[in-house]
Short mmCIF file of C-alpha atoms in Angstrom, two decimals:
data_model
loop_
_atom_site.label_atom_id
_atom_site.label_comp_id
_atom_site.label_asym_id
_atom_site.label_seq_id
_atom_site.Cartn_x
_atom_site.Cartn_y
_atom_site.Cartn_z
CA MET A 1 -70.71 44.71 -24.19
CA ARG A 2 -69.81 42.87 -21.03
CA ALA A 3 -69.53 39.99 -23.41
CA ILE A 4 -67.86 41.93 -26.33
CA TRP A 5 -65.41 42.54 -24.33
CA ILE A 6 -63.93 39.24 -22.43
CA LEU A 7 -63.84 38.01 -25.46
CA ALA A 8 -61.97 40.18 -27.36
CA LEU A 9 -59.25 40.23 -24.05
CA ASN A 10 -59.21 36.35 -24.94
CA THR A 11 -58.71 36.75 -28.55
CA PHE A 12 -56.26 39.22 -27.60
CA LYS A 13 -54.72 36.48 -24.87
CA GLU A 14 -54.96 33.37 -27.31
CA VAL A 15 -52.68 35.93 -30.33
CA ILE A 16 -50.42 37.36 -27.65
CA ARG A 17 -49.16 33.85 -26.52
CA ASP A 18 -49.12 32.75 -29.97
CA ARG A 19 -45.72 31.58 -31.05
CA ILE A 20 -46.14 33.51 -35.00
CA LEU A 21 -46.91 36.64 -33.21
CA TYR A 22 -43.63 37.20 -31.79
CA ALA A 23 -42.33 35.48 -35.57
CA LEU A 24 -43.45 38.59 -37.02
CA VAL A 25 -42.50 40.99 -34.37
CA LEU A 26 -39.32 39.86 -34.82
CA PHE A 27 -39.65 39.68 -38.33
CA ALA A 28 -40.66 43.64 -38.64
CA MET A 29 -37.84 44.23 -35.49
CA LEU A 30 -35.02 43.15 -38.08
CA LEU A 31 -36.82 45.15 -41.01
CA ILE A 32 -36.60 47.88 -38.93
CA GLY A 33 -33.50 47.18 -37.67
CA PHE A 34 -32.57 47.16 -41.52
CA SER A 35 -34.20 50.78 -42.68
CA LEU A 36 -31.06 52.07 -41.03
CA ALA A 37 -28.14 49.64 -42.18
CA LEU A 38 -29.53 51.00 -45.99
CA GLY A 39 -30.09 54.12 -44.79
CA GLN A 40 -26.38 54.32 -44.48
CA LEU A 41 -26.24 52.86 -48.03
CA SER A 42 -26.82 57.08 -49.13
CA PHE A 43 -25.39 60.05 -48.14
CA ALA A 44 -27.86 62.77 -48.38
CA GLU A 45 -31.00 60.55 -47.53
CA GLN A 46 -30.44 58.76 -45.18
CA ALA A 47 -33.84 59.48 -43.02
CA ARG A 48 -36.08 59.09 -45.57
CA ILE A 49 -34.75 55.91 -46.34
CA SER A 50 -35.03 54.68 -42.93
CA ALA A 51 -37.89 56.03 -42.34
CA ASN A 52 -39.04 54.72 -45.50
CA PHE A 53 -38.57 51.02 -44.54
CA GLY A 54 -39.09 51.67 -41.40
CA MET A 55 -42.46 52.50 -41.69
CA SER A 56 -43.03 50.08 -44.70
CA ALA A 57 -42.20 47.44 -42.34
CA ILE A 58 -45.13 48.29 -39.42
CA HIS A 59 -47.51 48.72 -42.33
CA LEU A 60 -46.66 45.16 -43.74
CA CYS A 61 -46.37 43.59 -40.28
CA ALA A 62 -49.45 44.64 -39.63
CA VAL A 63 -50.89 43.99 -42.67
CA MET A 64 -50.25 40.37 -42.08
CA LEU A 65 -51.64 40.21 -38.59
CA ALA A 66 -54.84 41.24 -40.57
CA ILE A 67 -54.93 38.82 -42.75
CA PHE A 68 -52.97 35.38 -41.48
CA ILE A 69 -54.82 35.93 -38.18
CA GLY A 70 -57.93 36.99 -39.42
CA SER A 71 -58.44 34.55 -42.31
CA ASN A 72 -58.22 31.89 -39.55
CA LEU A 73 -60.22 33.64 -36.17
CA VAL A 74 -63.64 32.49 -36.97
CA TYR A 75 -62.66 29.00 -39.30
CA LYS A 76 -60.87 28.22 -36.68
CA GLU A 77 -63.17 28.70 -33.67
CA ILE A 78 -65.84 26.47 -35.93
CA GLU A 79 -63.38 23.90 -36.96
CA LYS A 80 -61.97 23.42 -33.01
CA LYS A 81 -66.07 23.42 -32.24
CA THR A 82 -64.68 25.43 -29.48
CA ILE A 83 -67.42 27.88 -30.71
CA LEU A 84 -69.57 25.54 -29.73
CA THR A 85 -69.06 26.01 -25.75
CA ILE A 86 -69.28 29.66 -26.37
CA LEU A 87 -72.07 30.12 -28.28
CA ALA A 88 -73.96 28.17 -25.27
CA ARG A 89 -73.53 30.85 -22.94
CA PRO A 90 -75.53 34.04 -23.36
CA ILE A 91 -74.08 34.96 -25.83
CA GLY A 92 -75.31 36.29 -29.80
CA ARG A 93 -73.77 35.71 -32.87
CA THR A 94 -73.02 39.43 -33.30
CA GLN A 95 -71.47 40.34 -30.26
CA PHE A 96 -69.26 36.84 -31.02
CA ILE A 97 -68.15 38.09 -34.19
CA LEU A 98 -67.65 41.65 -32.30
CA GLY A 99 -65.61 40.36 -29.76
CA LYS A 100 -63.36 38.23 -32.21
CA SER A 101 -62.44 41.36 -33.93
CA LEU A 102 -62.24 43.53 -31.21
CA GLY A 103 -59.78 41.24 -29.35
CA LEU A 104 -57.30 41.32 -33.03
CA ALA A 105 -58.08 45.45 -33.83
CA LEU A 106 -56.79 45.51 -30.10
CA LEU A 107 -54.12 43.38 -30.44
CA ILE A 108 -52.50 45.02 -33.75
CA VAL A 109 -53.24 48.27 -32.44
CA THR A 110 -50.96 46.50 -29.86
CA MET A 111 -47.97 45.31 -31.99
CA VAL A 112 -48.24 48.52 -33.86
CA SER A 113 -47.74 51.29 -30.77
CA GLY A 114 -44.77 48.61 -29.95
CA LEU A 115 -42.87 48.64 -33.31
CA ALA A 116 -44.12 52.54 -33.66
CA LEU A 117 -41.82 52.89 -30.19
CA VAL A 118 -38.59 51.26 -31.98
CA LEU A 119 -39.17 53.29 -35.02
CA CYS A 120 -39.34 56.56 -32.75
CA MET A 121 -35.47 55.09 -31.02
CA VAL A 122 -34.49 55.28 -34.92
CA PHE A 123 -36.28 58.67 -35.42
CA TRP A 124 -34.09 59.73 -32.83
CA GLY A 125 -31.06 58.10 -33.61
CA LEU A 126 -30.96 59.91 -36.68
CA GLN A 127 -32.20 63.30 -34.85
CA VAL A 128 -35.35 62.81 -37.16
CA HIS A 129 -38.75 64.87 -35.29
CA VAL A 130 -41.67 63.19 -36.94
CA GLY A 131 -44.70 64.63 -34.00
CA LEU A 132 -47.98 64.44 -35.01
CA ARG A 133 -46.84 63.49 -38.12
CA PHE A 134 -45.61 59.53 -37.16
CA VAL A 135 -48.82 59.70 -35.10
CA LEU A 136 -51.48 60.29 -38.60
CA VAL A 137 -49.72 57.81 -40.36
CA LEU A 138 -50.09 54.99 -37.83
CA LEU A 139 -53.79 56.15 -37.68
CA GLY A 140 -53.74 55.44 -41.55
CA LEU A 141 -51.87 52.25 -41.04
CA LEU A 142 -54.24 50.78 -38.45
CA ALA A 143 -57.37 51.66 -40.74
CA GLU A 144 -55.77 50.66 -43.35
CA ALA A 145 -55.47 47.42 -41.49
CA LEU A 146 -58.76 47.48 -40.13
CA VAL A 147 -60.07 47.69 -43.06
CA LEU A 148 -58.22 44.57 -44.35
CA LEU A 149 -59.30 42.56 -40.81
CA GLY A 150 -63.41 43.64 -42.17
CA PHE A 151 -62.72 42.28 -45.30
CA THR A 152 -61.03 39.33 -44.34
CA LEU A 153 -63.70 38.08 -41.63
CA LEU A 154 -66.05 39.15 -44.33
CA PHE A 155 -64.41 36.07 -46.69
CA SER A 156 -64.23 33.69 -44.18
CA MET A 157 -67.61 33.34 -43.45
CA VAL A 158 -68.18 31.78 -46.69
CA THR A 159 -64.71 29.95 -47.56
CA LYS A 160 -61.84 28.92 -46.24
CA PRO A 161 -58.43 30.13 -44.68
CA LEU A 162 -55.94 30.15 -48.07
CA LEU A 163 -59.19 31.22 -50.05
CA VAL A 164 -59.51 34.56 -48.21
CA VAL A 165 -55.58 35.43 -47.47
CA CYS A 166 -55.86 35.37 -51.13
CA PHE A 167 -58.79 37.58 -51.59
CA SER A 168 -57.52 39.58 -48.66
CA VAL A 169 -54.44 39.96 -50.35
CA GLY A 170 -55.79 40.78 -53.67
CA ILE A 171 -57.72 43.64 -51.80
CA PHE A 172 -54.86 45.07 -50.33
CA MET A 173 -53.37 44.99 -53.64
CA ILE A 174 -56.10 46.53 -55.96
CA GLY A 175 -56.74 48.18 -53.37
CA HIS A 176 -53.01 50.51 -53.28
CA TRP A 177 -53.11 50.67 -56.91
CA GLN A 178 -56.96 52.05 -58.01
CA GLY A 179 -55.02 55.45 -58.67
CA SER A 180 -53.07 54.03 -61.48
CA LEU A 181 -55.76 51.41 -62.40
CA GLN A 182 -57.77 54.82 -63.11
CA PHE A 183 -54.97 56.64 -64.67
CA PHE A 184 -54.95 53.63 -67.76
CA ALA A 185 -58.24 53.47 -68.01
CA GLU A 186 -58.48 57.24 -68.35
CA ARG A 187 -56.15 56.98 -71.68
CA SER A 188 -58.00 53.58 -72.16
CA GLN A 189 -58.99 53.51 -75.36
CA GLY A 190 -61.50 50.39 -75.18
CA ARG A 191 -64.73 50.46 -72.64
CA GLU A 192 -64.24 47.09 -70.56
CA LEU A 193 -61.62 48.81 -68.56
CA LYS A 194 -63.09 52.24 -67.83
CA VAL A 195 -66.44 49.71 -66.72
CA ILE A 196 -63.94 47.56 -64.07
CA THR A 197 -62.00 50.19 -62.42
CA TRP A 198 -65.77 51.61 -62.12
CA VAL A 199 -66.76 48.88 -60.43
CA VAL A 200 -63.35 48.43 -58.33
CA LYS A 201 -63.82 51.88 -57.05
CA TYR A 202 -67.44 50.81 -55.38
CA ILE A 203 -66.50 47.75 -54.25
CA ILE A 204 -63.20 48.18 -53.24
CA PRO A 205 -61.64 50.85 -51.00
CA ASP A 206 -59.13 53.40 -52.08
CA LEU A 207 -56.43 52.55 -49.44
CA GLU A 208 -54.03 54.99 -50.84
CA ARG A 209 -56.55 57.34 -48.78
CA VAL A 210 -55.58 56.56 -45.57
CA ASN A 211 -51.58 55.93 -46.58
CA TRP A 212 -50.14 58.93 -45.31
CA GLN A 213 -46.73 58.06 -44.89
CA ASP A 214 -45.74 60.64 -47.62
CA LEU A 215 -46.56 63.19 -44.39
CA ILE A 216 -43.19 62.32 -43.40
CA LEU A 217 -40.52 61.27 -46.41
CA TYR A 218 -41.69 64.80 -48.30
CA GLU A 219 -42.89 66.49 -45.43
CA GLN A 220 -46.28 67.22 -46.92
CA PRO A 221 -48.44 70.02 -45.02
CA VAL A 222 -50.67 68.30 -42.80
CA GLU A 223 -54.72 69.08 -43.69
CA LEU A 224 -56.42 66.89 -40.24
CA ALA A 225 -59.52 67.66 -41.87
CA ALA A 226 -59.31 65.82 -45.02
CA LYS A 227 -57.36 63.14 -42.92
CA MET A 228 -60.20 62.50 -40.68
CA TRP A 229 -62.53 61.89 -43.80
CA SER A 230 -60.15 59.41 -44.72
CA LEU A 231 -60.18 57.53 -41.17
CA GLY A 232 -64.01 57.49 -41.60
CA TYR A 233 -64.11 56.51 -45.15
CA ALA A 234 -61.79 53.71 -44.21
CA LEU A 235 -63.44 52.90 -40.36
CA SER A 236 -66.26 53.33 -42.48
CA TRP A 237 -65.80 50.09 -44.55
CA PHE A 238 -64.63 47.72 -41.19
CA ALA A 239 -68.19 48.62 -40.39
CA PHE A 240 -69.64 47.42 -43.26
CA CYS A 241 -67.91 44.59 -43.53
CA VAL A 242 -67.99 43.16 -40.45
CA SER A 243 -71.70 43.91 -40.44
CA LEU A 244 -72.36 42.07 -43.43
CA ALA A 245 -70.08 38.87 -42.15
CA VAL A 246 -72.72 39.30 -38.78
CA VAL A 247 -75.40 38.99 -40.80
CA LEU A 248 -73.69 35.86 -43.22
CA PHE A 249 -72.64 34.24 -39.55
CA LYS A 250 -75.77 34.86 -38.17
CA ARG A 251 -77.42 32.56 -41.24
CA LYS A 252 -74.44 29.83 -40.63
CA ASP A 253 -74.91 26.15 -39.19
CA VAL A 254 -71.48 25.93 -37.19
CA GLY A 255 -72.54 22.95 -34.91
CA MET B 1 -92.02 19.50 -15.22
CA ASN B 2 -89.75 19.40 -18.06
CA LEU B 3 -86.84 21.50 -18.15
CA LEU B 4 -86.99 19.81 -22.30
CA GLN B 5 -89.38 19.62 -24.48
CA VAL B 6 -88.40 18.60 -28.58
CA ARG B 7 -91.70 18.57 -30.78
CA GLU B 8 -91.47 17.09 -34.47
CA LEU B 9 -88.29 17.83 -34.97
CA LYS B 10 -87.14 18.69 -38.24
CA LYS B 11 -83.14 18.68 -39.96
CA SER B 12 -81.77 18.23 -42.63
CA TYR B 13 -78.44 19.41 -44.93
CA ALA B 14 -77.37 19.50 -48.43
CA ARG B 15 -74.76 17.24 -49.05
CA GLY B 16 -72.04 16.32 -52.21
CA LEU B 17 -71.54 19.34 -55.38
CA LEU B 18 -75.23 19.03 -55.64
CA GLY B 19 -76.88 20.13 -52.91
CA ARG B 20 -78.93 16.70 -52.61
CA LYS B 21 -80.91 17.18 -49.65
CA VAL B 22 -80.07 14.48 -46.80
CA SER B 23 -82.87 14.14 -43.73
CA VAL B 24 -81.46 13.75 -40.77
CA LEU B 25 -84.10 14.65 -38.12
CA LYS B 26 -87.74 13.44 -39.39
CA GLY B 27 -89.98 14.60 -36.60
CA LEU B 28 -87.76 13.41 -33.15
CA SER B 29 -89.99 14.12 -29.67
CA PHE B 30 -88.96 13.65 -26.69
CA SER B 31 -88.80 15.77 -23.18
CA VAL B 32 -86.05 15.80 -20.56
CA PRO B 33 -87.45 15.88 -17.04
CA ALA B 34 -85.92 18.48 -13.74
CA GLY B 35 -83.62 16.59 -11.44
CA VAL B 36 -82.86 13.80 -13.31
CA VAL B 37 -80.11 11.79 -15.41
CA THR B 38 -81.81 11.48 -18.67
CA GLY B 39 -79.40 9.44 -20.95
CA PHE B 40 -80.00 9.37 -24.76
CA LEU B 41 -79.27 6.68 -27.51
CA GLY B 42 -79.23 6.33 -31.15
CA ALA B 43 -76.19 4.18 -33.41
CA ASN B 44 -74.08 6.04 -35.09
CA GLY B 45 -75.51 8.38 -38.04
CA ALA B 46 -78.75 8.06 -36.17
CA GLY B 47 -79.21 11.83 -35.61
CA LYS B 48 -77.77 12.71 -31.67
CA THR B 49 -75.32 15.25 -31.99
CA THR B 50 -77.89 16.65 -35.01
CA THR B 51 -80.15 16.97 -32.20
CA MET B 52 -78.15 18.68 -29.84
CA ARG B 53 -77.23 21.00 -32.17
CA CYS B 54 -79.85 22.06 -32.84
CA ILE B 55 -81.54 22.14 -29.22
CA LEU B 56 -78.59 24.53 -28.03
CA GLY B 57 -79.20 26.89 -32.05
CA PHE B 58 -75.72 26.15 -33.28
CA ASP B 59 -77.35 24.66 -36.38
CA PHE B 60 -81.23 25.93 -37.40
CA VAL B 61 -84.33 23.35 -37.83
CA ASP B 62 -86.43 22.87 -40.94
CA SER B 63 -89.05 22.75 -38.18
CA GLY B 64 -90.54 21.75 -34.77
CA GLN B 65 -89.74 23.23 -32.04
CA VAL B 66 -87.21 23.46 -28.84
CA ASP B 67 -88.36 24.51 -25.47
CA VAL B 68 -85.76 24.68 -23.35
CA PHE B 69 -87.24 26.04 -19.36
CA GLY B 70 -90.86 25.92 -20.76
CA GLY B 71 -90.08 28.66 -23.43
CA PRO B 72 -87.67 29.35 -26.75
CA LEU B 73 -83.77 29.29 -26.78
CA ASN B 74 -82.61 33.03 -25.58
CA VAL B 75 -80.57 34.43 -23.37
CA ALA B 76 -81.96 33.76 -19.63
CA ALA B 77 -82.81 30.39 -21.09
CA LYS B 78 -78.60 30.04 -21.56
CA ARG B 79 -77.74 31.06 -18.38
CA ARG B 80 -79.50 28.40 -16.51
CA LEU B 81 -78.11 25.67 -19.38
CA GLY B 82 -74.00 24.18 -19.71
CA PHE B 83 -73.12 21.79 -22.23
CA LEU B 84 -69.90 19.98 -22.93
CA PRO B 85 -69.96 18.56 -27.11
CA GLU B 86 -68.61 16.16 -28.10
CA ARG B 87 -64.48 15.76 -28.40
CA PRO B 88 -64.40 18.91 -26.85
CA TYR B 89 -61.05 21.41 -27.88
CA PHE B 90 -60.23 24.11 -25.50
CA TYR B 91 -58.55 27.26 -25.58
CA GLU B 92 -55.14 25.70 -25.11
CA HIS B 93 -53.06 28.83 -23.97
CA LEU B 94 -55.88 29.25 -20.85
CA THR B 95 -54.70 27.78 -17.52
CA GLY B 96 -57.19 25.71 -15.61
CA VAL B 97 -58.25 27.96 -13.59
CA GLU B 98 -58.23 30.93 -16.69
CA PHE B 99 -60.97 28.71 -18.52
CA LEU B 100 -63.25 28.28 -15.71
CA GLN B 101 -62.82 32.33 -14.78
CA PHE B 102 -63.41 33.43 -18.95
CA TYR B 103 -66.87 30.73 -18.99
CA ALA B 104 -68.04 32.04 -15.85
CA HIS B 105 -67.38 36.10 -16.53
CA LEU B 106 -69.39 35.18 -20.18
CA THR B 107 -72.45 33.26 -18.24
CA ALA B 108 -73.16 36.37 -15.51
CA PRO B 109 -71.54 38.40 -13.17
CA ILE B 110 -69.61 37.24 -10.19
CA LYS B 111 -68.08 38.56 -7.45
CA LYS B 112 -64.59 37.73 -7.67
CA ALA B 113 -64.35 35.40 -4.00
CA GLU B 114 -67.68 34.23 -4.64
CA LEU B 115 -66.01 33.18 -7.80
CA ARG B 116 -62.48 31.80 -6.66
CA ALA B 117 -64.12 29.86 -4.12
CA ARG B 118 -66.80 28.16 -6.59
CA ILE B 119 -63.42 27.37 -8.80
CA GLU B 120 -61.74 25.58 -6.09
CA ARG B 121 -64.87 23.63 -4.94
CA LEU B 122 -65.36 22.39 -8.69
CA LEU B 123 -61.73 22.01 -9.57
CA ARG B 124 -61.60 19.82 -6.45
CA ARG B 125 -64.45 18.02 -7.49
CA VAL B 126 -63.41 16.52 -10.83
CA ASP B 127 -59.86 16.26 -9.23
CA LEU B 128 -58.02 18.33 -10.56
CA LEU B 129 -56.76 21.23 -8.47
CA PHE B 130 -53.57 19.96 -8.71
CA ALA B 131 -53.45 21.25 -12.70
CA LYS B 132 -55.00 23.88 -11.55
CA ASP B 133 -51.95 26.70 -13.73
CA ARG B 134 -51.58 24.38 -16.12
CA PRO B 135 -51.63 25.61 -19.52
CA LEU B 136 -55.24 22.83 -20.98
CA ARG B 137 -52.91 22.20 -23.81
CA ASN B 138 -50.60 19.63 -21.33
CA TYR B 139 -53.91 18.52 -20.24
CA SER B 140 -54.60 15.00 -21.51
CA LYS B 141 -57.85 14.06 -22.77
CA GLY B 142 -59.16 12.61 -19.07
CA MET B 143 -58.25 15.50 -17.91
CA LEU B 144 -59.44 17.71 -20.97
CA GLN B 145 -62.93 15.96 -20.07
CA LYS B 146 -63.38 16.85 -16.79
CA ILE B 147 -62.24 20.68 -17.47
CA GLY B 148 -65.18 20.50 -19.89
CA VAL B 149 -67.87 19.24 -17.54
CA ALA B 150 -66.13 22.17 -14.87
CA GLN B 151 -66.26 24.76 -17.05
CA ALA B 152 -70.17 23.32 -18.56
CA LEU B 153 -70.67 23.55 -14.30
CA ILE B 154 -69.18 26.16 -13.30
CA HIS B 155 -72.43 28.58 -13.33
CA GLU B 156 -74.84 26.18 -11.74
CA PRO B 157 -76.88 25.50 -14.48
CA GLU B 158 -79.98 24.06 -13.93
CA LEU B 159 -80.25 21.25 -16.78
CA VAL B 160 -76.82 20.39 -18.39
CA ILE B 161 -76.03 18.41 -22.28
CA LEU B 162 -73.20 16.73 -22.44
CA ASP B 163 -72.22 15.03 -25.56
CA GLU B 164 -70.73 12.07 -25.67
CA PRO B 165 -68.55 12.81 -22.49
CA MET B 166 -67.10 9.60 -21.52
CA SER B 167 -65.89 8.87 -25.22
CA GLY B 168 -62.29 7.85 -25.62
CA LEU B 169 -61.62 7.86 -21.60
CA ASP B 170 -59.82 4.73 -19.74
CA PRO B 171 -62.18 2.89 -17.19
CA ASP B 172 -60.38 4.98 -14.13
CA GLY B 173 -61.54 8.37 -16.74
CA ARG B 174 -64.85 6.97 -16.96
CA LEU B 175 -65.26 6.22 -13.45
CA ALA B 176 -64.20 9.48 -12.43
CA LEU B 177 -66.73 10.78 -14.54
CA ALA B 178 -69.96 8.20 -14.12
CA GLU B 179 -69.48 9.72 -10.22
CA ILE B 180 -68.64 13.49 -10.76
CA ILE B 181 -72.24 13.05 -13.50
CA LEU B 182 -74.13 10.97 -10.58
CA GLN B 183 -73.44 14.00 -7.35
CA THR B 184 -74.14 17.19 -9.88
CA ALA B 185 -77.62 14.89 -9.74
CA LYS B 186 -77.50 14.72 -6.93
CA GLN B 187 -77.73 18.10 -6.07
CA GLY B 188 -80.73 18.45 -8.16
CA THR B 189 -79.39 19.43 -11.61
CA ALA B 190 -80.80 18.23 -14.18
CA VAL B 191 -78.35 15.75 -17.07
CA PHE B 192 -78.78 14.84 -20.41
CA PHE B 193 -76.00 13.43 -22.71
CA THR B 194 -75.41 10.88 -25.45
CA SER B 195 -73.26 7.71 -25.10
CA HIS B 196 -72.11 4.88 -26.25
CA LEU B 197 -70.92 3.66 -23.26
CA LEU B 198 -74.00 1.20 -22.09
CA HIS B 199 -72.73 0.12 -19.68
CA ASP B 200 -72.50 3.85 -17.78
CA THR B 201 -75.73 4.63 -19.18
CA GLU B 202 -77.51 2.21 -17.87
CA ARG B 203 -76.42 2.33 -14.29
CA LEU B 204 -76.43 6.87 -14.49
CA CYS B 205 -79.51 7.03 -16.18
CA GLU B 206 -83.14 6.97 -14.94
CA ARG B 207 -84.47 8.08 -17.70
CA LEU B 208 -83.70 6.85 -21.65
CA VAL B 209 -84.31 8.75 -25.51
CA VAL B 210 -83.67 5.92 -28.08
CA MET B 211 -82.99 7.12 -31.85
CA LYS B 212 -83.80 5.36 -34.89
CA ASP B 213 -82.92 6.87 -38.04
CA GLY B 214 -84.37 10.10 -37.17
CA LYS B 215 -87.13 9.85 -35.10
CA GLY B 216 -87.69 8.32 -31.46
CA ILE B 217 -88.24 5.02 -30.51
CA TYR B 218 -88.16 4.55 -27.32
CA GLU B 219 -88.68 7.45 -24.23
CA GLY B 220 -89.74 6.14 -20.34
CA THR B 221 -87.54 4.78 -17.03
CA THR B 222 -84.32 2.80 -17.89
CA GLU B 223 -86.30 0.10 -15.25
CA GLU B 224 -89.27 -0.42 -17.78
CA LEU B 225 -86.91 -0.59 -20.57
CA LEU B 226 -85.46 -3.06 -18.55
CA ASN B 227 -88.13 -5.46 -18.00
CA LYS B 228 -89.82 -4.73 -20.85
CA SER B 229 -87.40 -7.08 -22.52
CA GLY B 230 -88.60 -10.00 -20.21
CA PHE B 231 -86.31 -11.65 -18.01
CA GLU B 232 -85.39 -15.63 -17.15
CA LEU B 233 -84.82 -17.49 -13.71
CA GLU B 234 -81.94 -19.29 -12.91
CA VAL B 235 -81.97 -22.31 -10.47
CA SER B 236 -78.80 -23.76 -9.74
CA PHE B 237 -78.69 -27.12 -7.49
CA LEU B 238 -76.44 -29.98 -6.59
CA LYS B 239 -78.86 -33.34 -7.49
CA ASN B 240 -76.31 -36.60 -6.62
CA GLY B 241 -73.44 -34.97 -6.18
CA GLU B 242 -73.60 -33.16 -9.13
CA ARG B 243 -73.87 -29.88 -9.30
CA GLN B 244 -76.51 -28.62 -12.26
CA LEU B 245 -78.22 -25.11 -14.00
CA VAL B 246 -81.65 -25.34 -15.07
CA LYS B 247 -83.58 -21.67 -16.29
CA VAL B 248 -87.45 -21.11 -16.30
CA GLY B 249 -89.12 -18.42 -18.21
CA THR B 250 -91.53 -17.38 -14.94
CA ASP B 251 -92.46 -17.66 -11.38
CA ILE B 252 -94.54 -20.14 -11.62
CA GLU B 253 -92.21 -22.39 -13.20
CA VAL B 254 -89.76 -21.67 -10.60
CA GLN B 255 -91.70 -22.49 -8.16
CA SER B 256 -93.04 -25.84 -9.25
CA LEU B 257 -89.52 -26.53 -10.30
CA LEU B 258 -88.00 -25.95 -6.53
CA MET B 259 -91.11 -28.29 -5.03
CA LYS B 260 -90.19 -30.77 -7.58
CA LEU B 261 -86.45 -30.82 -6.64
CA LEU B 262 -86.72 -30.66 -3.07
CA ASN B 263 -89.12 -33.55 -3.41
CA ASP B 264 -86.17 -35.09 -5.07
CA GLY B 265 -83.43 -34.43 -2.83
CA ALA B 266 -81.85 -31.80 -3.87
CA LYS B 267 -79.82 -29.18 -2.58
CA ILE B 268 -80.69 -25.41 -3.93
CA LEU B 269 -77.53 -23.21 -3.97
CA GLU B 270 -79.26 -19.99 -5.89
CA VAL B 271 -81.98 -18.85 -7.50
CA ARG B 272 -81.06 -16.06 -9.86
CA ARG B 273 -83.06 -13.07 -12.04
CA LEU B 274 -81.77 -13.09 -15.40
CA ARG B 275 -82.04 -10.48 -17.39
CA LEU B 276 -81.33 -8.20 -20.42
CA THR B 277 -79.29 -5.96 -20.31
CA LEU B 278 -79.16 -2.84 -21.76
CA GLU B 279 -76.49 -3.28 -24.35
CA GLU B 280 -78.72 -6.60 -25.07
CA ILE B 281 -82.14 -4.78 -25.81
CA PHE B 282 -80.11 -1.66 -27.31
CA VAL B 283 -78.85 -3.67 -30.49
CA ASN B 284 -82.17 -5.38 -30.54
CA MET B 285 -83.38 -2.11 -30.77
CA ALA B 286 -81.50 0.35 -32.28
CA MET B 287 -79.72 -2.37 -34.97
CA ARG B 288 -82.63 -5.27 -35.99
CA GLY B 289 -85.27 -2.60 -35.65
CA GLY B 290 -87.33 -3.70 -32.97
CA ARG B 291 -89.50 -1.10 -31.12
CA THR B 292 -90.78 -1.17 -28.04
#
């Protein structure tokens, strides 16, 4: 566990000292700031528009971090051969993958928390009370980012970063459109779409299960038990992908 | 006692679109004893780096056996082992001190005060104390190589494996690194390293392992290899006011030549034993196909 933590801290430090992260944070801050201006376009729905835009900014930032940094997380170590000096130490390949994932997960949590604080100030300025609902929305965002990180890690075991990004963006899009896909499949006459939808349901996670922004936007009731199940669902996908990534990594020549 | 024992190592890689198997190691065997500097030589593509990768478990062997400290490479063995890869890239965001702390913590728990003292001692030894708080991205190539050696030594290993530690260094850097290797060996750590710089290898290594086309073609002491290749004796003398040089092949020949010259009234200036350098022997063995 100690080794995993040391690797995680190093990964955290590595990304936090990277300029790309600051560009991403700046981008998210600008979006949040822009949400205020955008809200003013509406007379009656200013708070809702600002909240929607602000939360989407955090969502986008967390997803981009998971996919773009995640796609290079192990690949860069192998390409630059920094992995060699790590694996020559008493570190197993499982520990290596877990340490790297934990480091990036920590970073996503830190960044989402920081941006959430900024959004809280926006909410405070707009006199919107959010409380537990906002915390749940953030947990949902983090769970989604973890699922995407898991898939990104898994893809990076078998292909190069550019393709990893493409595949992960695909998972992100299909993951959010599963509901629509099923809707169309049910109304479709052809069998093919039904089969595809059935397969997709089992091989791609339904990311809408952890998209809880409606809790704030439409003040939906908080069903805590259902939310916890959905969190468990997302974390299971993350654990499954990371485990599979570990299995593949254990068979990989890294020299 | 052998710290590293490699037996009948075979490794092939799939190349090209069709995944054609290319054999890189074809039954390599050698050993590295404790407390000495062993050089690992071979032409480009002979399989040195592949051997290193297989020894350290980065790549999986097809067949054969690697024993490190008398057994398979496990966590306990890795604690006693240091490694510097070829053309090392390190975490550029870390400073020199952070970098060494990171690797020390990864190897084993260590008290803060002890680690601080060890890092300071090591940085002084590799002459990088002045740059200890600089990020590695600001280090020169020579400095990176030295900090790389320092990370390989931070946990005070019994065996250090260095892959081309001197490549790309200027003469000063090479000299400094050679000094570090010698000091390390003096302190009882066995050093196993590959190098293309045979002059340095000849000076540093007590033992040599030479490979060609994935197989070992020599294993033994450097001295033995140099002596095996034979020598010449060069006699320099003054005769009739003229300086002359004569080369002979054996001790007996030189005795009779000296007697003759003295009888003729010549003045003997110098008798030198000439032998092939390691570079010449290596070219003969590894490039032209000779075998010792």
